[in-house]
Structures are given as C-alpha cells and as structure tokens.
Amino acid sequence: MDLSDHLFRHEYGRMVATMTRLLGVRNLILAEDVVQDAFCRALEVWKFRGVPENPSAWLMATAKNRALDLLRRDRTADRYEPELSRILQSEWTLAPAVDELLIENAVKDDELRMMFSCCHPRLPVQAQIALILSILCGFSVIEIANAFVSSHAAIEKRITRAKKVLAGSKRLFEITDKEVIARISSVHQALYLLFNEGYHGGSPGVAVRSELCHEAMRLAALLLDRPASATPATYALSALMCFGAARLPTRLGGMGELLSMFEQDRSLWDQQLIDEGLKLLEFSATGSELTEFHIEAAIASVHALARRVEETDWRQIVSLYNQLSAMRPTPVIALNRAIAIGQYQGPERGLQEIRAIPGAKRLAKYPFYFAALGEFELRRGMRDVARHHFQAALVLARNEMEQRFLEGRSRVCEVRVACRD
Amino acid sequence: MSEFTFLFRGRLISGSLEERQKHLEKWKLWMNQLRANGHINEHPGHPLEGSGKVISGKNKLVTDGPYAEAKDIVGGFMLIEAEDLEEAVELAKNCPIAEVDGSVEVRPVQVLRP
C-alpha cells in the first residue's frame, strides 16, 4: 500500500478534531497526545509490517483505542465533553457510542467544527491561522515558522497561547445555521490570508508556499462540502483560490525571481484549475450576497481568460476595481485600479491616476507603489526616473523574490536597447 | 544461504509528521529491496512494544522492564537470509535506522550441524 502525499499531516487534522470531540475541548492537548501516539505506533509497526490496506482507518482506530482506555480509566462526570457524559455511563454503550463518532460524516463535521473553533473571536487572525496550520494541517512549529518567516520561539508562543484560549472554550463550535452565519466570515478571512501567505508570502521555499495554498484550498473544499457553510462567499473564495493556484507555478522565474503578470508563461497556467474556478464563480452568483471575494475572483477570472496579456479586458478590470474600492477603499486597491487604467489609456494617464490616489502616503512602505511608478515612467521612455523608482522600491523589498524582481526591472532601465515597450 | 537476525535499536522520536512519513517511506523501500532480492523468506519483521516484563534467575523474579536507555532498547527484530555475515552486514548498512542514529545488530543464527 502506498502512502499519499502528506497523508500523516492530513490524517492528523481529522484525528485531532475527532479525538477532541471525544475527550472534550478542554482536553485538546491530551487529544493531540493521543493522536501523536498513534503516529509513533504507526511508524514502528508499519516500517516492519508494511502499510495496511486502509492506513487512515488504522490510524483512527489506534487513536480510538487509546482514547477508550483513557475514558475507561477516568469516567467520572464532567472531565469530558458534557454531551458525552450520558453515553459514557456504561461500558455497554461506550464502544458503540464511540464508533458512532467515527463514521465518515461525523469526522468531516468534526474537522469543520474544529476549523470554526480555531477562528475564535478572542484570537488575532495570525494566531487563528497558526492554530489551523498546527491542528488541522498537522504542521510542526518549525514548518509554521518557515512558512511565516518567523522565529521558532515566537510561533511556539503564539500557538501555545492560542491553544489555551481554544481549550478554555466550553465546547467545540456547533455547526448550526445561526452559529455558522455569525462566524463564517472570520473563517473565510483566515483561509484567504493562509492562501495569500502561500501566494505572496516571504518564504523562499516554493514547496512551502504551494503547500500553504493547497492547504487553504483543501479546507475551503471542506466548507463547500456542507450546506451550512457552502455559502456564495465560500464559492467565491474557492474560485479566487483556483485562479491563483492555476498561476502559482509561473510566479517565479528560473532564478527564483518574481514574475509579473506580464512576464508569466500563460501556456503553463493550469487550465483545469481555471475551469474549476469558472465553475465555482458561477455557483457563487446565487443569492444576493456580493462579497469582496466575488469581485476579486471576477478580476482574477478576467486575467485567467486572457490567453495573452494584450488580450486582457482592462476596462472590465477597472470597473471591477471601482466596485471593490467602494466596498473596501484601500490605497492598494486604488493602486491596482490605477495600474489597470494605465494599461489601456497609456502610461501618462496611469501616472496621473497613481498620483491622485487618496492617502497615497500609506503606500510609502509598499514596494509595488514605486515599482508601478517605475513601470509607467519606463514605458514613456523616462529611463532615469524609472530607475530611481525601482531603486526606491528595492529598498522596501520584503523578501528575496521581490528583491530579484526589482533588481531586474532596475537593470532594464540601464540597457540602452529597448527590449520591451 | 545462512540465516541471520537483525536486532534494531533506536527509533525516530521527534520530527514533524512529514519527516516521519518520509522516514517510513525509506523503510518501505529498504524492505522491498530485501524482499525482491530474496533475503526475507517469511515474515517481514517484528516490531516490539517499548516495555514488558523480565523474568530472571532461579527465583524467577518478575520485574517490569527492560529499563535501559531508550537507545539501547531493542525496538524490533527480523530474520534475514544472506550468503554470509559479510553480505548480511552490507544489507544492514542500507537500513534507514542509521538516519536516526540507531543501530542494527547482525547475529548469525546458530545451526544444528557445526
């Protein structure tokens, strides 16, 4: 039997969610220990005996047995989840009751409940994401620290604190319609940021970044799997992720430098993911809800549908940015809108629009503000001015990929022979 | 062909789930190689629980144990067929247990006829 990629990590999330349901959320750490135990056992037994026919079931059963031992040993009253105290009364009901919790659908619900629980309102969103990665994606502290380009100690502290908050809640989140509506936007936000961390984030490892994107997509698919959480916004968010993931392999060049939309090899965009995104975008159009994810996904779809950059429908993109600005008036969105205008109305017009951005001061630390100025100056032939802008952007670069990209752009300004318009 | 036992000491105790899965894949590869080359004739091997009981002496004193340091506890054993001790040692050298600083003890099984 072969193991699928990341099987251990993905099973970890399912198992911790279910064991937490079994042992009660206040015993979160114990639930994690039980699951870790199961993996230690799997490693020892499987390396000699081979991987069993159904590794997931083997792991879950091993964790279950360990948890049953714990429950039998300490059955007194309210140490465990209140909803379980009744069925834990007798040995006769214990095992079947536990088996009931392990049927596939119940496990999926547990994963979902855990996802919502991780987005606890008392936690800052960065802590929510770290918690999701730790509990539901089975990432180690080191792996999370790598993903966030943060120190081991800082992440460990963040996770420990977050787990304490989670364990302090009375019970896991309930998936009733009312509860879901109240919290689903925090869940969307966390998954959105998790995806973006992979897409734009500073980790130099391409593998690390695409894993983050895929984890975000896997969790979003869980949301889509349940009627209560398959809202239009969930569809829009999933569509947005599909379009992003389709372009992911082309975002970095051979030297590990960021490639802009203008330079990416569009023939390498994943057509299957684009089609999936278009389908999801269609599903997102039911009901009256129009979220930022809808607009962002629509913008991404316009890019995805243009075979060559020259074929991009910039008017459509500008009009979508207008809508987005109305919902979330931020300088970065205004900048993207200005860039889009410059694409079909010429560099002068683009520069004008950039200078007219309200609150442009807030972009003073944003490398792509200066990069955009540089790009338009370069296009209208002002090479020296352009180079200065790229140099200014370079100082602000947040990671190596950005740095290499901006160095490249700055170098283009020095070359006398124009190699691009 | 002669028979040998491999006694394994040491195991991966820390490491991320990803690292553990990768480590497991290496064991699988090693085992498959042994099997493909006809070195395993029956059971692939026997993992052992970390602790049990030790019965010792004329008084058959039963104690919990073995209480050795983790790295000294035998974590599993297997029977191997090889041409001679030299070949058995070569086979053991490829065991992924080396990655976790563990050891393989290779012991020829004594035969009835000298």
XYZ file of C-alpha atoms in Angstrom:
535
model
C 0.000 0.000 0.000
C 1.372 3.396 -0.961
C 1.008 6.458 1.204
C -0.451 9.506 -0.451
C 1.497 12.745 -0.106
C 1.041 14.411 3.271
C -1.175 11.557 4.466
C 0.159 11.828 8.006
C -0.473 15.552 8.169
C -3.948 15.384 6.737
C -4.973 12.468 8.930
C -3.636 14.369 11.898
C -6.211 17.131 11.448
C -9.115 14.720 11.136
C -7.962 12.694 14.084
C -7.336 15.589 16.437
C -10.737 17.029 15.573
C -12.454 13.738 16.371
C -10.433 12.969 19.485
C -11.175 16.471 20.750
C -14.852 15.752 20.314
C -14.401 12.510 22.187
C -12.302 13.850 25.036
C -13.688 17.371 25.221
C -12.154 20.591 24.011
C -10.615 21.323 27.390
C -8.524 18.202 26.797
C -7.230 19.463 23.462
C -3.618 18.811 24.404
C -4.487 15.297 25.550
C -6.292 14.690 22.264
C -3.192 15.790 20.403
C -1.050 13.448 22.508
C -3.347 10.543 21.733
C -3.008 11.280 18.030
C 0.760 11.709 18.214
C 0.920 8.346 19.964
C -0.982 6.744 17.123
C 1.539 8.088 14.628
C 4.500 6.821 16.675
C 2.866 3.407 16.745
C 2.132 3.522 13.031
C 5.738 4.314 12.247
C 7.069 1.474 14.403
C 4.622 -1.153 13.182
C 4.377 -0.147 9.535
C 8.088 0.015 8.968
C 8.278 -3.710 9.757
C 4.904 -4.936 8.635
C 4.223 -2.621 5.732
C 1.455 -0.056 5.341
C -2.014 -1.570 5.957
C -4.770 -1.667 3.364
C -6.541 1.342 4.831
C -3.969 3.442 6.661
C -6.484 6.157 7.646
C -8.770 3.654 9.332
C -5.808 2.005 11.064
C -4.649 5.334 12.484
C -8.100 6.392 13.614
C -8.738 3.005 15.242
C -5.418 3.163 17.070
C -6.205 6.617 18.403
C -9.702 5.477 19.323
C -8.407 2.562 21.373
C -6.049 4.809 23.238
C -8.852 7.281 23.900
C -11.165 4.486 25.083
C -8.512 3.441 27.577
C -8.409 6.974 28.876
C -12.187 7.209 29.097
C -12.484 3.910 30.935
C -9.825 4.912 33.371
C -11.347 8.255 34.159
C -15.043 8.116 33.612
C -16.034 10.461 36.383
C -18.577 13.037 35.420
C -17.604 16.231 33.748
C -13.974 15.757 32.863
C -15.032 15.152 29.296
C -17.377 16.761 26.841
C -20.786 17.212 28.528
C -22.625 15.754 25.548
C -20.758 12.520 26.053
C -21.276 12.080 29.771
C -24.579 10.313 29.292
C -23.359 7.733 26.820
C -20.261 7.143 28.847
C -22.353 5.783 31.744
C -21.798 2.145 30.980
C -19.246 0.003 29.277
C -22.078 -1.475 27.253
C -22.723 1.793 25.431
C -19.216 3.176 25.429
C -17.686 1.382 22.461
C -20.693 1.665 20.100
C -21.130 5.295 21.089
C -17.538 5.970 20.217
C -17.864 4.117 16.921
C -20.800 6.353 16.108
C -18.430 9.315 16.344
C -16.053 7.776 13.862
C -18.317 7.372 10.876
C -17.080 9.342 7.930
C -19.633 12.130 8.032
C -19.185 12.712 11.735
C -15.439 13.004 11.221
C -15.952 15.572 8.482
C -18.227 17.555 10.766
C -15.587 17.406 13.471
C -12.990 18.824 11.104
C -15.364 21.609 10.209
C -16.214 22.329 13.833
C -12.524 22.469 14.607
C -11.945 24.901 11.757
C -14.603 27.234 13.081
C -13.325 26.769 16.627
C -9.810 27.813 15.566
C -11.259 31.112 14.334
C -12.141 32.044 17.888
C -13.135 35.715 18.147
C -10.729 36.224 21.022
C -7.763 35.326 18.818
C -5.984 37.667 16.405
C -6.192 36.390 12.861
C -2.488 35.483 12.707
C -2.993 33.236 15.718
C -6.058 31.694 14.096
C -4.023 30.789 11.028
C -1.192 29.348 13.110
C -3.737 27.287 15.021
C -5.331 25.995 11.831
C -1.933 25.009 10.464
C -0.975 23.326 13.706
C -4.175 21.450 14.480
C -5.887 20.882 11.136
C -2.906 20.712 8.815
C -0.515 18.915 11.171
C 2.307 21.402 10.615
C 5.109 21.364 13.171
C 6.200 24.585 14.850
C 9.287 24.656 12.628
C 7.203 24.262 9.491
C 4.890 27.088 10.558
C 7.845 29.287 11.451
C 9.291 28.654 7.975
C 6.001 29.481 6.342
C 5.644 32.772 8.192
C 9.374 33.545 8.065
C 9.193 33.927 11.796
C 11.209 32.635 14.719
C 10.553 29.252 16.241
C 10.089 30.764 19.700
C 7.608 33.392 18.534
C 5.449 30.851 16.734
C 5.579 28.401 19.614
C 4.406 31.114 21.973
C 1.643 32.133 19.606
C 0.376 28.577 19.246
C 0.575 27.733 22.934
C -1.380 30.843 23.795
C -3.950 30.172 21.096
C -4.438 26.580 22.223
C -5.038 27.788 25.736
C -7.797 30.091 24.504
C -9.325 27.287 22.454
C -9.153 24.803 25.332
C -10.799 27.416 27.519
C -13.966 27.420 25.447
C -16.823 25.331 26.780
C -17.183 23.102 23.760
C -16.292 22.912 20.119
C -18.130 25.174 17.758
C -21.607 23.930 16.794
C -22.472 23.790 13.122
C -25.965 25.169 13.312
C -27.002 27.650 10.664
C -27.165 30.526 13.108
C -23.731 29.905 14.560
C -22.182 29.400 11.145
C -23.519 32.703 9.821
C -22.040 34.513 12.794
C -18.546 33.176 12.333
C -18.083 32.140 8.744
C -16.591 35.447 7.646
C -13.730 35.001 10.132
C -13.148 31.533 8.729
C -13.108 32.939 5.185
C -10.694 35.636 6.240
C -8.312 33.140 7.832
C -8.337 30.860 4.783
C -7.919 33.856 2.482
C -4.866 35.004 4.423
C -3.498 31.473 4.589
C -3.730 31.260 0.816
C -2.165 34.686 0.380
C 0.677 33.756 2.687
C 1.429 30.993 0.211
C 0.839 33.140 -2.842
C 2.582 36.370 -1.850
C 4.388 35.289 1.290
C 8.051 35.645 2.059
C 9.087 32.033 2.484
C 11.826 31.326 -0.073
C 10.789 27.677 -0.408
C 8.464 27.298 -3.395
C 7.282 23.983 -1.990
C 6.360 25.543 1.349
C 4.346 28.219 -0.363
C 2.394 25.973 -2.668
C 1.623 23.739 0.300
C 0.039 26.653 2.124
C -2.093 27.404 -0.914
C -3.147 23.795 -1.194
C -3.984 23.537 2.482
C -6.184 26.629 2.207
C -7.928 25.043 -0.770
C -8.373 21.726 0.995
C -10.027 23.440 3.945
C -12.202 25.570 1.667
C -13.336 22.358 -0.023
C -14.446 21.122 3.405
C -16.598 24.234 3.742
C -18.135 23.561 0.333
C -18.912 20.022 1.389
C -21.518 21.097 3.961
C -24.691 23.012 3.102
C -24.418 25.232 6.176
C -21.002 26.523 5.152
C -21.301 26.347 1.349
C -22.361 29.982 1.074
C -21.956 32.148 -2.049
C -18.930 33.746 -0.377
C -17.363 30.315 0.137
C -17.810 29.594 -3.565
C -16.314 32.967 -4.497
C -13.339 32.446 -2.185
C -12.758 28.977 -3.606
C -12.940 30.336 -7.136
C -10.397 33.020 -6.255
C -8.064 30.366 -4.868
C -8.413 28.239 -8.006
C -7.399 31.122 -10.262
C -4.447 31.907 -8.014
C -3.352 28.292 -7.807
C -3.580 27.986 -11.601
C -0.935 30.709 -11.925
C 1.174 29.615 -8.975
C 3.750 27.572 -10.920
C 4.542 30.538 -13.172
C 5.011 33.154 -10.483
C 8.721 32.534 -10.087
C 11.336 32.503 -12.809
C 14.316 30.219 -13.110
C 16.404 32.428 -10.839
C 13.776 32.467 -8.113
C 12.684 35.948 -9.095
C 9.066 37.054 -9.023
C 7.474 37.227 -12.453
C 4.776 39.811 -13.066
C 1.542 39.023 -14.879
C 3.187 40.473 -17.978
C 6.024 38.011 -17.982
C 4.351 34.772 -16.911
C 4.174 31.968 -19.427
C 0.418 31.669 -19.726
C 0.605 28.359 -21.520
C 1.746 26.931 -18.172
C -1.315 28.153 -16.303
C -3.300 25.184 -15.083
C -6.345 25.086 -17.342
C -8.121 22.547 -15.188
C -7.945 24.829 -12.161
C -9.096 27.777 -14.262
C -12.126 25.796 -15.421
C -12.828 24.759 -11.846
C -12.578 28.410 -10.817
C -15.033 29.493 -13.510
C -17.481 26.835 -12.385
C -17.198 27.896 -8.747
C -17.560 31.537 -9.717
C -20.832 30.663 -11.401
C -22.069 28.892 -8.265
C -21.104 31.940 -6.201
C -23.597 34.056 -8.124
C -26.630 32.616 -6.362
C -28.435 34.737 -3.812
C -27.998 38.422 -3.224
C -24.720 38.318 -1.350
C -21.875 40.136 -3.097
C -18.597 39.998 -1.215
C -15.081 41.224 -1.866
C -14.211 37.641 -2.739
C -16.745 37.781 -5.565
C -15.098 40.852 -7.066
C -11.567 39.611 -6.518
C -12.454 36.289 -8.123
C -14.064 38.100 -11.042
C -10.887 40.147 -11.565
C -8.780 37.004 -11.418
C -11.082 35.342 -13.946
C -10.593 38.190 -16.430
C -6.849 37.660 -16.215
C -7.243 33.906 -16.455
C -9.330 34.184 -19.610
C -6.807 36.332 -21.470
C -4.544 33.998 -23.417
C -2.031 36.775 -23.974
C -1.570 39.800 -21.745
C -2.532 42.055 -24.686
C -5.935 40.412 -24.791
C -6.758 41.422 -21.215
C -10.062 43.239 -20.858
C -8.689 46.147 -18.793
C -11.938 48.114 -18.923
C -13.704 45.244 -17.231
C -10.935 45.046 -14.640
C -11.124 48.775 -13.913
C -14.854 48.598 -13.453
C -14.421 45.690 -11.035
C -11.781 47.631 -9.113
C -14.245 50.513 -8.886
C -16.698 48.161 -7.246
C -14.040 46.778 -4.946
C -12.913 50.277 -3.907
C -16.466 51.077 -2.976
C -16.538 48.088 -0.623
C -13.013 48.363 0.716
C -11.413 51.726 -0.064
C -7.739 50.954 0.484
C -4.731 52.573 -1.207
C -3.507 49.195 -2.518
C -6.779 48.610 -4.360
C -6.626 52.164 -5.693
C -3.097 51.452 -6.901
C -4.170 48.313 -8.718
C -7.005 50.256 -10.297
C -4.593 52.971 -11.462
C -2.258 50.356 -12.939
C -5.157 48.808 -14.863
C -6.183 52.222 -16.233
C -2.630 52.843 -17.401
C -2.689 49.559 -19.318
C -5.192 50.776 -21.863
C -5.065 54.565 -21.512
C -1.313 54.917 -21.633
C 1.469 55.495 -19.103
C 0.789 59.240 -18.618
C -2.748 58.522 -17.596
C -1.526 55.714 -15.328
C 0.906 58.044 -13.586
C -1.815 60.650 -13.108
C -4.081 58.076 -11.544
C -1.360 56.863 -9.201
C -0.605 60.403 -8.040
C -4.288 61.021 -7.451
C -4.656 58.087 -5.042
C -6.168 59.388 -1.825
C -3.949 58.561 1.136
C -1.011 57.642 -1.101
C 1.243 58.310 1.888
C 0.104 54.996 3.272
C 1.813 53.373 0.290
C 5.207 54.834 1.213
C 6.355 51.447 2.543
C 4.827 49.418 -0.283
C 7.473 48.426 -2.852
C 4.973 47.976 -5.665
C 3.849 51.579 -5.386
C 7.279 52.685 -6.545
C 7.537 49.758 -8.936
C 4.302 50.887 -10.619
C 5.641 54.436 -10.974
C 8.850 52.995 -12.402
C 6.942 50.792 -14.848
C 4.963 53.692 -16.321
C 7.963 56.020 -16.438
C 9.885 53.310 -18.256
C 7.085 52.930 -20.770
C 7.104 56.595 -21.612
C 10.859 56.489 -22.054
C 11.960 58.187 -18.825
C 14.588 55.582 -18.023
C 16.464 57.512 -15.323
C 13.326 58.455 -13.445
C 12.143 54.878 -13.758
C 15.388 53.533 -12.411
C 15.153 55.798 -9.363
C 11.688 54.477 -8.646
C 12.821 50.867 -8.937
C 15.743 51.621 -6.634
C 13.342 53.129 -4.112
C 11.181 50.025 -4.406
C 14.213 47.784 -3.956
C 14.960 49.304 -0.554
C 11.449 48.301 0.523
C 11.521 44.750 -0.879
C 10.169 42.337 1.714
C 11.829 39.173 0.514
C 14.371 37.786 -1.890
C 11.906 37.115 -4.697
C 10.738 40.732 -4.706
C 14.313 41.897 -4.477
C 15.383 39.918 -7.537
C 12.368 41.091 -9.470
C 13.057 44.754 -8.716
C 16.765 44.409 -9.423
C 15.808 43.003 -12.804
C 13.447 45.891 -13.541
C 16.058 48.405 -12.467
C 18.591 46.763 -14.773
C 16.195 47.012 -17.712
C 16.268 50.792 -17.286
C 20.014 50.831 -17.798
C 20.010 48.849 -21.009
C 20.088 51.265 -23.916
C 18.427 48.919 -26.368
C 14.740 48.843 -25.594
C 13.803 45.229 -25.205
C 10.201 45.747 -24.266
C 7.731 48.508 -24.832
C 22.391 -19.385 2.339
C 22.553 -18.746 6.061
C 20.132 -17.181 8.466
C 20.757 -14.022 10.417
C 18.807 -11.896 12.838
C 18.815 -8.147 12.675
C 18.192 -6.510 16.028
C 17.154 -2.875 15.749
C 17.892 -0.286 18.388
C 16.871 3.354 18.325
C 13.961 4.999 16.576
C 12.736 8.325 15.281
C 11.346 10.005 18.363
C 10.941 13.608 17.285
C 10.453 15.221 13.926
C 7.476 16.571 12.042
C 4.775 14.312 10.642
C 6.188 14.996 7.211
C 9.629 13.812 8.302
C 8.145 10.715 9.890
C 6.246 9.851 6.749
C 9.416 10.278 4.692
C 11.327 8.079 7.108
C 8.655 5.412 6.794
C 8.881 5.547 3.002
C 12.583 4.774 3.275
C 11.943 1.729 5.407
C 9.407 0.566 2.879
C 11.943 0.922 0.111
C 14.584 -0.978 2.076
C 12.175 -3.779 2.963
C 11.006 -4.044 -0.642
C 14.595 -4.387 -1.772
C 15.287 -7.140 0.732
C 12.168 -8.949 -0.352
C 12.842 -8.532 -4.062
C 16.322 -9.989 -3.637
C 15.063 -12.955 -1.691
C 16.534 -12.039 1.692
C 13.230 -12.196 3.529
C 11.611 -15.584 3.290
C 8.793 -15.396 5.742
C 7.715 -12.601 7.945
C 8.999 -9.116 7.239
C 9.850 -8.394 10.830
C 8.573 -7.957 14.328
C 8.143 -4.595 15.994
C 8.326 -4.789 19.794
C 6.441 -2.823 22.422
C 8.638 -0.467 24.387
C 8.307 -2.356 27.656
C 7.238 -5.690 29.036
C 8.346 -7.970 31.854
C 11.668 -9.555 32.590
C 11.741 -12.949 34.332
C 15.123 -13.712 35.769
C 17.093 -16.094 37.935
C 16.306 -19.290 39.795
C 13.678 -17.439 41.757
C 12.002 -16.393 38.524
C 11.920 -12.849 39.690
C 9.466 -10.886 37.568
C 10.241 -7.230 37.041
C 8.958 -4.531 34.755
C 11.329 -3.746 32.043
C 13.605 -3.689 30.279
C 14.717 -0.438 31.878
C 17.524 0.515 29.632
C 18.141 3.813 27.953
C 15.786 4.359 25.037
C 18.575 3.966 22.520
C 19.572 0.590 23.992
C 16.132 -0.995 23.845
C 15.546 -3.456 21.041
C 12.678 -1.981 19.051
C 12.233 -4.884 16.699
C 13.898 -7.811 15.011
C 13.784 -9.730 11.783
C 15.167 -12.826 10.158
C 17.282 -12.426 7.066
C 18.758 -14.836 4.583
C 22.192 -13.995 3.264
C 25.198 -15.719 1.755
C 27.450 -14.935 4.693
C 27.977 -12.473 7.522
C 29.654 -10.070 5.168
C 26.629 -9.860 2.903
C 24.291 -9.543 5.879
C 26.332 -6.605 7.126
C 26.150 -4.937 3.724
C 22.365 -5.340 3.756
C 22.152 -3.829 7.227
C 24.231 -0.850 6.154
C 21.368 0.329 3.947
C 18.871 0.298 6.801
C 17.297 3.745 7.284
C 17.707 3.389 11.046
C 21.143 4.945 10.525
C 19.389 8.241 9.806
C 18.041 8.408 13.316
C 21.363 7.369 14.802
C 20.073 3.917 15.612
C 21.884 0.616 15.190
C 21.415 -2.794 13.636
C 22.970 -5.751 15.381
C 23.624 -8.576 12.944
C 23.797 -12.037 14.531
C 24.177 -15.296 12.686
C 21.614 -17.868 13.792
C 23.489 -20.913 15.076
C 22.965 -24.013 13.045
C 22.385 -27.513 14.344
C 25.243 -29.055 12.468
C 28.587 -27.433 13.039
